[in-house]
Amino acid sequence: MNAVHSRPFTDAIVARGLTKSFGDTRVLTGIDLTVPTGSLLAVLGPNGSGKTTTVRILTTLLAPDGGTAMVAGHDVTREGVAVRRAIGLAAQQATVDALLTGRENLELFAGLYHLGRRPARKRADELLERFDLAAAANRRAGTYSGGMRRRLDLAASMVSAPPILFLDEPTTGLDPRSRAELWSVIRELLGSGTTILLTTQYLEEADHLADRVVVINGGRVVADDSPAALKRQVGSERLALRLAQAADLPRAGAALTGFGAHLDAEAGEVTLAVQDPDHLRRTLEVLHGAGIAVEHVELRTPTLDDVFFELTAAAA
């Protein structure tokens, strides 16, 4: 749709040594990442790790203090206009206007890309159909459910048919059904050749969608590999112990100091890596000695959650 899209590039996004500070707080300490064209990179990290700052630099919303970044073959600091023409961005906060209808929102965005009235309406209709919003096209966006608003926001980011899409925690706050619906849309975009950089706090999301995963902690990359390879790095199977009383979780964590235990307050579980065949017996003995009852024991293969907790704990 735009001539700038036609510049050839093997890697859609390349960042080397990105640094950024806000006052005395160093947020990025040398970020390196590469996103091959047509792939999806998931960027994970705890709150405050630098994920959103990285996205803001790559989308030209923020200037780095140091390092370089190329997006669609263009330098983000020297060729900002060309970068912006080649990308779409769905930020954490929806950018659609709640007072306008779904169609009006998309036509407004089309106008920002200088499409004429007829092409704008045609593009809006295409996107409303593609994102399963045609039936609600003439309703105000303020009446949409959370999942519908996020789909509309994603549709707005695709008005110019950009080859590269940045999704900054797009499913945060959505219920499981809405999240699954948005995953389906993301898979469709990926299948059509769109390159996607996705930040998320949902490990399952990265596992289902990503070709590669980058984990950022403390403003630097601590892992970069495929989900399967990262899980193999963790190696050992995990013990999951559901406590009879979830209120005992803090005491269980204290009792199991040195066991590498992770506490899941929502599930009322303690998980830890299996170190040897006698590990379960010793764990149960420690908990029994502390007066903590275990309701259920399960052996699990490693997940991205295990990778995340291990990497961020090691780098903390």
Short mmCIF file of C-alpha atoms in Angstrom, two decimals:
data_model
loop_
_atom_site.label_atom_id
_atom_site.label_comp_id
_atom_site.label_asym_id
_atom_site.label_seq_id
_atom_site.Cartn_x
_atom_site.Cartn_y
_atom_site.Cartn_z
CA MET A 1 0.00 0.00 0.00
CA ASN A 2 3.01 2.26 0.53
CA ALA A 3 6.23 2.38 -1.45
CA VAL A 4 8.36 2.36 1.69
CA HIS A 5 7.16 -1.20 2.34
CA SER A 6 9.01 -2.43 -0.74
CA ARG A 7 12.58 -1.91 0.53
CA PRO A 8 14.01 -5.45 0.88
CA PHE A 9 15.20 -6.59 4.32
CA THR A 10 16.10 -10.05 5.62
CA ASP A 11 15.61 -9.16 9.27
CA ALA A 12 12.61 -6.94 9.89
CA ILE A 13 13.94 -5.67 13.24
CA VAL A 14 17.54 -5.50 14.42
CA ALA A 15 18.64 -3.82 17.65
CA ARG A 16 22.21 -3.67 18.93
CA GLY A 17 23.35 -2.30 22.27
CA LEU A 18 20.27 -0.17 23.02
CA THR A 19 20.61 1.83 26.23
CA LYS A 20 18.19 4.21 27.92
CA SER A 21 18.10 6.02 31.24
CA PHE A 22 15.49 8.19 32.90
CA GLY A 23 17.35 10.46 35.27
CA ASP A 24 19.51 8.25 37.48
CA THR A 25 17.50 5.13 36.61
CA ARG A 26 19.07 2.97 33.91
CA VAL A 27 16.21 1.13 32.19
CA LEU A 28 18.06 -0.48 29.25
CA THR A 29 21.69 -1.56 29.63
CA GLY A 30 22.44 -2.90 26.14
CA ILE A 31 19.52 -4.65 24.42
CA ASP A 32 20.31 -6.88 21.42
CA LEU A 33 17.54 -8.56 19.44
CA THR A 34 16.74 -9.70 15.91
CA VAL A 35 13.34 -10.50 14.37
CA PRO A 36 13.52 -12.30 11.00
CA THR A 37 10.94 -11.22 8.44
CA GLY A 38 7.66 -13.13 8.74
CA SER A 39 8.30 -14.42 12.26
CA LEU A 40 6.90 -13.63 15.71
CA LEU A 41 9.25 -12.70 18.55
CA ALA A 42 7.79 -12.68 22.05
CA VAL A 43 9.52 -10.40 24.56
CA LEU A 44 9.05 -11.43 28.18
CA GLY A 45 10.17 -9.81 31.39
CA PRO A 46 9.01 -8.70 34.84
CA ASN A 47 7.33 -5.33 35.30
CA GLY A 48 9.96 -2.63 34.92
CA SER A 49 12.35 -4.85 32.98
CA GLY A 50 12.43 -2.56 29.93
CA LYS A 51 9.98 -4.28 27.54
CA THR A 52 7.81 -1.24 26.83
CA THR A 53 10.82 1.09 26.68
CA THR A 54 12.32 -1.17 24.00
CA VAL A 55 9.08 -1.08 21.99
CA ARG A 56 8.87 2.70 22.27
CA ILE A 57 12.40 3.05 20.90
CA LEU A 58 11.79 0.63 18.04
CA THR A 59 8.59 2.48 17.08
CA THR A 60 10.35 5.90 17.19
CA LEU A 61 8.33 7.14 20.17
CA LEU A 62 11.48 7.41 22.28
CA ALA A 63 15.10 8.11 21.38
CA PRO A 64 17.74 5.71 22.73
CA ASP A 65 20.74 7.05 24.64
CA GLY A 66 23.01 4.63 22.83
CA GLY A 67 23.06 1.70 20.43
CA THR A 68 21.39 1.28 17.05
CA ALA A 69 18.12 -0.12 15.75
CA MET A 70 16.91 -0.85 12.23
CA VAL A 71 13.23 -1.49 11.46
CA ALA A 72 12.18 -2.44 7.92
CA GLY A 73 15.69 -1.54 6.81
CA HIS A 74 15.47 2.00 8.26
CA ASP A 75 17.35 3.55 11.16
CA VAL A 76 14.90 4.45 13.95
CA THR A 77 16.72 7.65 14.89
CA ARG A 78 17.59 9.00 11.42
CA GLU A 79 14.67 7.68 9.34
CA GLY A 80 11.76 7.90 11.73
CA VAL A 81 9.18 8.81 9.09
CA ALA A 82 10.08 5.79 6.94
CA VAL A 83 9.95 3.50 10.00
CA ARG A 84 6.51 4.78 11.00
CA ARG A 85 5.19 4.17 7.49
CA ALA A 86 6.30 0.52 7.69
CA ILE A 87 4.88 -0.39 11.10
CA GLY A 88 1.68 -0.76 13.04
CA LEU A 89 1.48 -0.41 16.82
CA ALA A 90 -1.14 -1.69 19.25
CA ALA A 91 -0.05 -0.22 22.57
CA GLN A 92 -1.07 -1.29 26.07
CA GLN A 93 -3.78 1.36 26.14
CA ALA A 94 -6.32 1.20 23.31
CA THR A 95 -6.10 4.17 20.96
CA VAL A 96 -9.64 3.95 19.56
CA ASP A 97 -12.21 6.66 20.31
CA ALA A 98 -15.04 5.31 22.49
CA LEU A 99 -17.47 7.91 21.11
CA LEU A 100 -17.03 6.82 17.48
CA THR A 101 -18.39 3.67 15.91
CA GLY A 102 -16.07 0.86 14.90
CA ARG A 103 -16.29 1.91 11.25
CA GLU A 104 -15.74 5.60 12.06
CA ASN A 105 -12.62 4.73 14.06
CA LEU A 106 -11.11 2.81 11.17
CA GLU A 107 -12.04 5.48 8.62
CA LEU A 108 -10.42 8.08 10.90
CA PHE A 109 -7.17 6.10 10.95
CA ALA A 110 -7.39 5.62 7.17
CA GLY A 111 -7.64 9.40 6.82
CA LEU A 112 -4.42 9.79 8.81
CA TYR A 113 -2.76 7.68 6.12
CA HIS A 114 -4.21 10.01 3.47
CA LEU A 115 -6.57 7.46 1.92
CA GLY A 116 -9.48 9.01 0.05
CA ARG A 117 -13.03 8.67 1.32
CA ARG A 118 -13.93 5.67 -0.86
CA PRO A 119 -10.65 3.73 -0.28
CA ALA A 120 -10.95 4.48 3.44
CA ARG A 121 -14.45 3.03 3.63
CA LYS A 122 -13.38 -0.02 1.62
CA ARG A 123 -10.38 -0.62 3.91
CA ALA A 124 -12.56 -0.20 7.00
CA ASP A 125 -15.03 -2.77 5.68
CA GLU A 126 -12.21 -5.21 4.93
CA LEU A 127 -10.81 -4.90 8.43
CA LEU A 128 -14.18 -5.09 10.17
CA GLU A 129 -14.80 -8.37 8.37
CA ARG A 130 -11.31 -9.72 9.00
CA PHE A 131 -11.44 -8.98 12.72
CA ASP A 132 -15.02 -10.27 13.14
CA LEU A 133 -16.45 -6.84 13.91
CA ALA A 134 -18.76 -6.35 10.91
CA ALA A 135 -21.93 -6.95 12.95
CA ALA A 136 -20.86 -4.21 15.39
CA ALA A 137 -19.52 -1.80 12.77
CA ASN A 138 -22.10 0.91 13.48
CA ARG A 139 -22.03 0.66 17.26
CA ARG A 140 -19.99 3.09 19.36
CA ALA A 141 -16.69 1.55 20.40
CA GLY A 142 -17.52 2.44 24.00
CA THR A 143 -20.19 -0.27 23.97
CA TYR A 144 -17.73 -2.99 22.84
CA SER A 145 -16.51 -5.73 25.16
CA GLY A 146 -12.84 -5.72 26.15
CA GLY A 147 -12.02 -8.33 23.53
CA MET A 148 -13.84 -6.40 20.80
CA ARG A 149 -12.04 -3.17 21.69
CA ARG A 150 -8.68 -4.93 21.49
CA ARG A 151 -9.60 -6.40 18.08
CA LEU A 152 -10.66 -2.95 16.90
CA ASP A 153 -7.38 -1.49 18.17
CA LEU A 154 -5.48 -4.21 16.32
CA ALA A 155 -7.52 -3.52 13.18
CA ALA A 156 -6.64 0.18 13.46
CA SER A 157 -2.95 -0.70 13.61
CA MET A 158 -3.38 -2.63 10.34
CA VAL A 159 -5.10 0.12 8.31
CA SER A 160 -1.98 0.79 6.22
CA ALA A 161 -1.26 -2.95 5.80
CA PRO A 162 2.16 -2.60 7.52
CA PRO A 163 4.65 -5.43 7.11
CA ILE A 164 5.74 -5.11 10.75
CA LEU A 165 3.43 -5.04 13.77
CA PHE A 166 4.27 -4.22 17.39
CA LEU A 167 1.87 -5.60 20.01
CA ASP A 168 2.57 -4.34 23.53
CA GLU A 169 0.77 -6.69 25.96
CA PRO A 170 -2.32 -6.84 23.71
CA THR A 171 -4.27 -9.37 25.81
CA THR A 172 -3.72 -7.92 29.29
CA GLY A 173 -7.00 -7.84 31.20
CA LEU A 174 -8.93 -9.98 28.71
CA ASP A 175 -10.91 -13.03 29.77
CA PRO A 176 -9.68 -16.44 28.49
CA ARG A 177 -12.20 -16.56 25.61
CA SER A 178 -11.30 -13.07 24.36
CA ARG A 179 -7.61 -13.89 24.71
CA ALA A 180 -8.04 -17.06 22.61
CA GLU A 181 -9.92 -15.07 19.95
CA LEU A 182 -7.11 -12.53 19.74
CA TRP A 183 -4.54 -15.33 19.51
CA SER A 184 -6.42 -16.60 16.46
CA VAL A 185 -6.23 -13.16 14.84
CA ILE A 186 -2.50 -12.93 15.59
CA ARG A 187 -1.89 -16.36 14.03
CA GLU A 188 -3.78 -15.24 10.91
CA LEU A 189 -1.65 -12.10 10.62
CA LEU A 190 1.50 -14.15 11.04
CA GLY A 191 0.29 -16.62 8.41
CA SER A 192 -0.22 -13.78 5.94
CA GLY A 193 3.44 -12.76 6.26
CA THR A 194 3.27 -10.01 8.89
CA THR A 195 6.32 -9.76 11.16
CA ILE A 196 5.26 -9.38 14.80
CA LEU A 197 7.06 -8.30 17.95
CA LEU A 198 4.85 -9.16 20.92
CA THR A 199 5.44 -8.22 24.54
CA THR A 200 3.45 -10.21 27.04
CA GLN A 201 3.24 -11.25 30.68
CA TYR A 202 1.44 -14.46 29.74
CA LEU A 203 3.99 -17.25 29.38
CA GLU A 204 1.39 -19.53 27.76
CA GLU A 205 0.82 -16.86 25.11
CA ALA A 206 4.48 -16.81 24.13
CA ASP A 207 4.63 -20.61 24.11
CA HIS A 208 1.64 -20.85 21.73
CA LEU A 209 2.51 -18.01 19.35
CA ALA A 210 6.23 -17.30 19.23
CA ASP A 211 8.92 -18.57 16.89
CA ARG A 212 11.48 -17.20 19.34
CA VAL A 213 11.38 -15.79 22.85
CA VAL A 214 13.57 -13.08 24.33
CA VAL A 215 13.61 -12.69 28.10
CA ILE A 216 14.61 -9.25 29.40
CA ASN A 217 15.55 -8.68 33.02
CA GLY A 218 17.23 -5.67 34.54
CA GLY A 219 17.39 -3.90 31.18
CA ARG A 220 19.31 -6.64 29.36
CA VAL A 221 18.56 -9.81 27.43
CA VAL A 222 19.09 -12.91 29.58
CA ALA A 223 17.77 -15.47 27.06
CA ASP A 224 17.01 -15.65 23.34
CA ASP A 225 15.88 -18.93 21.77
CA SER A 226 12.87 -20.92 20.62
CA PRO A 227 10.31 -21.86 23.31
CA ALA A 228 11.24 -25.55 22.96
CA ALA A 229 14.96 -24.87 23.30
CA LEU A 230 14.44 -22.67 26.36
CA LYS A 231 12.40 -25.38 28.03
CA ARG A 232 15.13 -27.92 27.27
CA GLN A 233 17.64 -25.63 29.00
CA VAL A 234 15.67 -25.90 32.23
CA GLY A 235 16.04 -29.63 31.76
CA SER A 236 14.62 -31.38 34.77
CA GLU A 237 11.00 -32.20 35.43
CA ARG A 238 9.08 -30.15 38.00
CA LEU A 239 7.28 -31.17 41.14
CA ALA A 240 3.99 -29.39 41.74
CA LEU A 241 2.64 -29.71 45.27
CA ARG A 242 -0.80 -28.32 46.05
CA LEU A 243 -1.11 -27.44 49.72
CA ALA A 244 -4.19 -28.31 51.74
CA GLN A 245 -4.25 -24.70 52.98
CA ALA A 246 -3.16 -21.96 50.55
CA ALA A 247 -2.45 -19.74 53.55
CA ASP A 248 0.52 -22.03 54.31
CA LEU A 249 2.36 -20.96 51.13
CA PRO A 250 4.63 -18.37 52.81
CA ARG A 251 5.63 -20.88 55.49
CA ALA A 252 6.24 -23.53 52.83
CA GLY A 253 8.52 -21.14 50.95
CA ALA A 254 10.48 -20.41 54.11
CA ALA A 255 10.76 -24.12 54.98
CA LEU A 256 11.99 -24.97 51.48
CA THR A 257 14.71 -22.30 51.32
CA GLY A 258 17.50 -23.73 49.20
CA PHE A 259 15.18 -26.07 47.31
CA GLY A 260 14.58 -23.56 44.47
CA ALA A 261 10.86 -23.49 45.21
CA HIS A 262 8.42 -21.17 43.42
CA LEU A 263 5.17 -20.20 45.11
CA ASP A 264 1.96 -19.84 43.08
CA ALA A 265 -0.54 -18.06 45.32
CA GLU A 266 -3.39 -18.33 42.79
CA ALA A 267 -3.11 -22.12 42.50
CA GLY A 268 -2.03 -22.68 46.11
CA GLU A 269 0.98 -24.63 44.79
CA VAL A 270 4.69 -24.99 45.36
CA THR A 271 6.74 -25.97 42.30
CA LEU A 272 10.40 -26.96 42.23
CA ALA A 273 12.85 -28.75 39.96
CA VAL A 274 13.43 -32.45 40.53
CA GLN A 275 17.08 -32.72 41.53
CA ASP A 276 17.32 -36.48 42.13
CA PRO A 277 15.08 -39.55 42.72
CA ASP A 278 14.93 -38.80 46.47
CA HIS A 279 13.91 -35.18 46.03
CA LEU A 280 10.17 -35.69 46.54
CA ARG A 281 10.66 -37.62 49.79
CA ARG A 282 12.94 -34.94 51.27
CA THR A 283 10.55 -32.16 50.22
CA LEU A 284 7.56 -33.88 51.84
CA GLU A 285 9.57 -34.53 55.00
CA VAL A 286 10.49 -30.84 55.29
CA LEU A 287 6.87 -29.74 54.81
CA HIS A 288 5.58 -32.38 57.25
CA GLY A 289 8.13 -31.24 59.82
CA ALA A 290 6.82 -27.68 59.43
CA GLY A 291 3.24 -28.86 59.97
CA ILE A 292 2.21 -28.15 56.36
CA ALA A 293 -0.20 -30.62 54.73
CA VAL A 294 0.11 -31.48 51.03
CA GLU A 295 -3.15 -32.26 49.20
CA HIS A 296 -1.85 -33.28 45.75
CA VAL A 297 1.50 -34.07 44.12
CA GLU A 298 2.12 -33.96 40.36
CA LEU A 299 5.19 -34.42 38.14
CA ARG A 300 5.27 -31.98 35.20
CA THR A 301 7.49 -31.32 32.21
CA PRO A 302 9.13 -27.85 32.16
CA THR A 303 7.08 -24.90 30.90
CA LEU A 304 8.01 -21.36 29.89
CA ASP A 305 6.90 -20.33 33.36
CA ASP A 306 9.73 -22.47 34.75
CA VAL A 307 12.17 -20.91 32.27
CA PHE A 308 11.01 -17.41 33.19
CA PHE A 309 11.27 -17.91 36.95
CA GLU A 310 14.68 -19.55 36.68
CA LEU A 311 16.15 -16.91 34.37
CA THR A 312 14.78 -13.88 36.18
CA ALA A 313 15.77 -15.27 39.58
CA ALA A 314 19.28 -16.03 38.34
CA ALA A 315 19.66 -12.55 36.85
CA ALA A 316 18.11 -10.65 39.77
#
